[in-house]
Amino acid sequence: MLKVAWSSIRTNKVRLLLTSFAIVIGVAFVAGSFVFTDTISARFDRLFEDIATGVDVVVVPDEPEFGNDFGEVAVSMPESVFDDVAAVDGVRVAAPSVGGIAQLIGSDGEAIGGFGPPTLGFSWTDESDLTPLTIAPENGRPPETADEIVLDVATAEAQGFAIGDSIGILTTGPVTEYELVGLANFGDEDNLAGATLAIFEFSEAQRIFDLEGQISEIAVGAEPGVTSEELADRIQKVVPEGVNSITSSQSTAEQTAEIKEGLGFLTTALLVFAMVAVFVGSFVIYNTFRIIVAQRTRELALLRAIGATGGQVTRMVVLEALIVAIISSAIGVIGGIVLAMLLSAAMSAAGFGLPEGPLTVLPRTVIVGMIVGIVVTVVASVFPAVRAARIPPVAAMRADLARTTRKSLTRRTIAGVVVTGIGALGIFIGLFTDTSEALSILGLGALLVFLGISTLAPIIASPVASFLGWPIKKAYRIAGDLAVQNTQRQPRRTASTASALMIGVALVVFVAVLASSLKGSINETVAESFPSDITASSSNFAIGVSPDFTEELRTEDAIGGVTTLNSGAVRVGENLDTASAIEPDTYEGVLNIPGADPDEIAALGATDGLLVFDDPDDENDGLPLGLEVTLEFPSGSTTTAEVVGTFEDDLAFGAFIMTRDRWFENVDPVADMLVMANAADGSSLDDAVAAAERAAEQFPNVDVQTQSDLIAEFESGINLLLGMFTVLLALAIIIAILGITNTLALSIIERTREIGLLRAVGMSRRQLRRMIRWESVIIAVFGAILGMGTGLVLGWAVVQALDEEGLSTFSVPVGQLVTLVILAALAGIVAAIYPAYEGSRLNILEAISYE
Amino acid sequence: MGTAISWRAPARVVRYLTGRMGMPAAVAVTDAKKIYGSGDAAVAALSGVSAEFEKGKFTAIMGPSGSGKSTLLHCLAGLDTLTSGDVRLGDVSLGSLSDKDLTIVRRQKIGFIFQAFNLIPTLDAHENIVLPLSIAGEKPDQEWYDTVVSTVGLSDRLTHRPSELSGGQQQRVAAARALVSRPEIVFADEPSGNLDSTSGAELLEFMRRAVDEFGQTIVMVTHDAFAASHADRVIFLDDGQIVAEIQNPTADSILDKMKQLGD
């Protein structure tokens, strides 16, 4: 049987090549995600180990328990902790350090970075055992006075800074100028993963990071004979509460874990796309094997006639699938390694420099990749294989192979509706209930919906083809007519070929609908809540906009009202929420707070109270007036305020609104998130913008935007994400298009005699190509329409589910959908190029004598 | 439909070239050689065949398997090309035509009846009959169409698909298709080979009538003496050469000749 399976693979090279492409892509994505993540972890592991050489114990304050996603909260401990630690028995050497966010001012006067890799500042220490920073002799010297600075080699090179240059540094305060005296390496690297490093003299670092008398970290080296664990325990006994003494290997592990978590989104996204690719690929595989089995009916029947059992025939087909699966999965794993290489190259190009090092290919990667490829292929081939076993031996003798197995439509309809229903239920559960497995249930539901619709698709394939084919028939008469009829003769084949495309298109439409709805909602929110002419924000979240800028702006003549908005994470009891802070004296006309009574806002200012969110659609929520609420900030400080009113927009303001004064008492650094301003009466918008920019001159990290800039920025962010998703989903669409090519190529082999006949009675090659092309277009457009319907319904459901989260608008991007259908038709034409060429090239004589 | 012009233009040229046909020979073949393979492996399917097939006559080509009779038919019909020699359909030398022009010649001047798989399964009987005209973008001559359809006795079967027709009916549809475009010549390759004797006889009877009543030229390949007896003339082929010829044959005279050649 192995021999028969193998020879069948050899004779069906081209069709199996197209099939294996689907497997290769899927497996490559699976393997690529693993290789990429493993490689990054391994490289950072090694980097941190390098850094920690010589350090045995690290003493650090506790991280905030929440709300520190962007490193907004600078944690520190009193300087006195250092003396206590240094005095512990077994400590050979110890060094304190101070760190924070420090943005460099580029030669163009603008702050460098902000979004993207972090902009870090550290204090210098002379204890070379305890610091990863080294300065090579040719690269100058460490900072010795308050006005000297050292940068990392890579940043200095990228910005064109040389020793002796004067460099501006921005922290929460105003810009300070320093003289560049040296360039440092970070371990063996020129740079730490794309971050910019500014290194200060110790007390200057304390001053600039607003940490006088405080330190951020203590690195400790142990006496010989004292283990890290032992020393960490001893130190822990002398440090105050809220300070941790951990071994450096533990610290390394924590930092690597943090990086892995940061990359978790990327890994998940890659794996999701891998799954989509594999799922679409399984349709292509299923189709190919079904057609191959149908074409080999006679051969298989002959095997049955000479004594093979049905089981043997099934095993033979599955074996064939297995061989294809093993070969293409192996290629897929190699493809995955290449993909991971491309990804890390792309990340480096985007400025996220990864540490150098080899790729990490774990046995797990290879095993999982192979298993995914093999299981999917074999499962997809099982149905066709079982069908093959049902071929009666007598079929070998039958001249006419046109077997019309008409299965009951009722059964198919019931099965399709049930599967779609269960899938829809899964989606519903995933969207509207709070289970930890919500996402998996949602995904599984979507998968079932796709399967269900592809089960139902053959029922509507024929009428849809007639409808789509009508203009084609009109335009191309017999070639068009035959094209339409060809799509209708095997509705199941047409439907499952189209279904593969449906999945990709549905996901693209879904993402497009979501993006479009999100844009609509944001537009609405911005227009409603931020009616101001101008908005100023910081290019670096952790630094924010200096309140000095806000005051400066208020002095400009061209500027009318100026107010601020701050927001961030707070904790109420066990619940995490978002709170914002406004200025009740200046908000009017600049900031709009939907559903808030002006009197209540006045009361907020007068009593320094609290406004709470009150859902207009929900009678039973909201907190009673007069209630005292205690809010905890990420910095650990708490504040208690009385509820004096309500508001209705939680998308812009979160659950609570307090005064800016109360906010500033509890956050560190003291800076504004958003500053909003209107043009003064009689001043034009341009004048106001010019005035705001003038005010921002001394604050290089402050970006001034008009309302339309702001909306455009939001939209471009969404568009970027949409573009990324679409590119990745395009892969699923490409697989589906290859599936169309495959089906057509196989159908043409099946119809060789028919094509020979058409050519014999006078059909030109051109007409033949046209026939095949339009068949392809009908299949593609059918798939696109199915996908569009599914995607719209899915999108609608998710938008409804996210209504609570502020996604208030359901918007259909009609233009994009129309483009998508046109693209699908073009894809159909492309998919038909090879089959049409093959078909038109068929030798008439061979075709009419084809067995 | 701008594309229509491009394929109709050469058609007009061919029509012009073939329009001056008035000669009795519908198709003539001169010193036809067809060699498969090369060197030591070379096999001659036709080794110098010359023949003329008169207009309005029914000619049968007979011979044992491997005699080259099918190859000769394919070359006459422009489905295959000769290694050397020439086939002239009327005034046109087929060897000089491109694939495109050959296609048009087949569409307009030639009708086909194959042994099996003559019909497109997705098209009904009517659509199959008018297929060559549909391909050319032309309308059938209604009167002629009715005549052909009623002669083959398919008037009540026109909306049936091939799978709903018997083997004999399918072959009659094929015959109607071969005639409906009024081709210069119809080529038939064992048209009754897959049919039971009654259906076979009906089909051959019909082909005979097409010659007698409509003046159709038919060239048929067969190995069946009974089928060949419907022809006006039988050509015997062996080893790629014409070895004998009978005018106005009967089944007996053919069998005699076959026996004689076999010895």
PDB file of C-alpha atoms in Angstrom, chain A residues 237 386 511 810:
ATOM      1  CA  LYS A 237      16.209  41.175  57.657  1.00  0.00           C
ATOM      2  CA  VAL A 386     -13.519   7.164   4.050  1.00  0.00           C
ATOM      3  CA  VAL A 511     -11.460  43.692  11.495  1.00  0.00           C
ATOM      4  CA  PHE A 810     -21.626  50.404  14.357  1.00  0.00           C
TER       5      PHE A 810
END
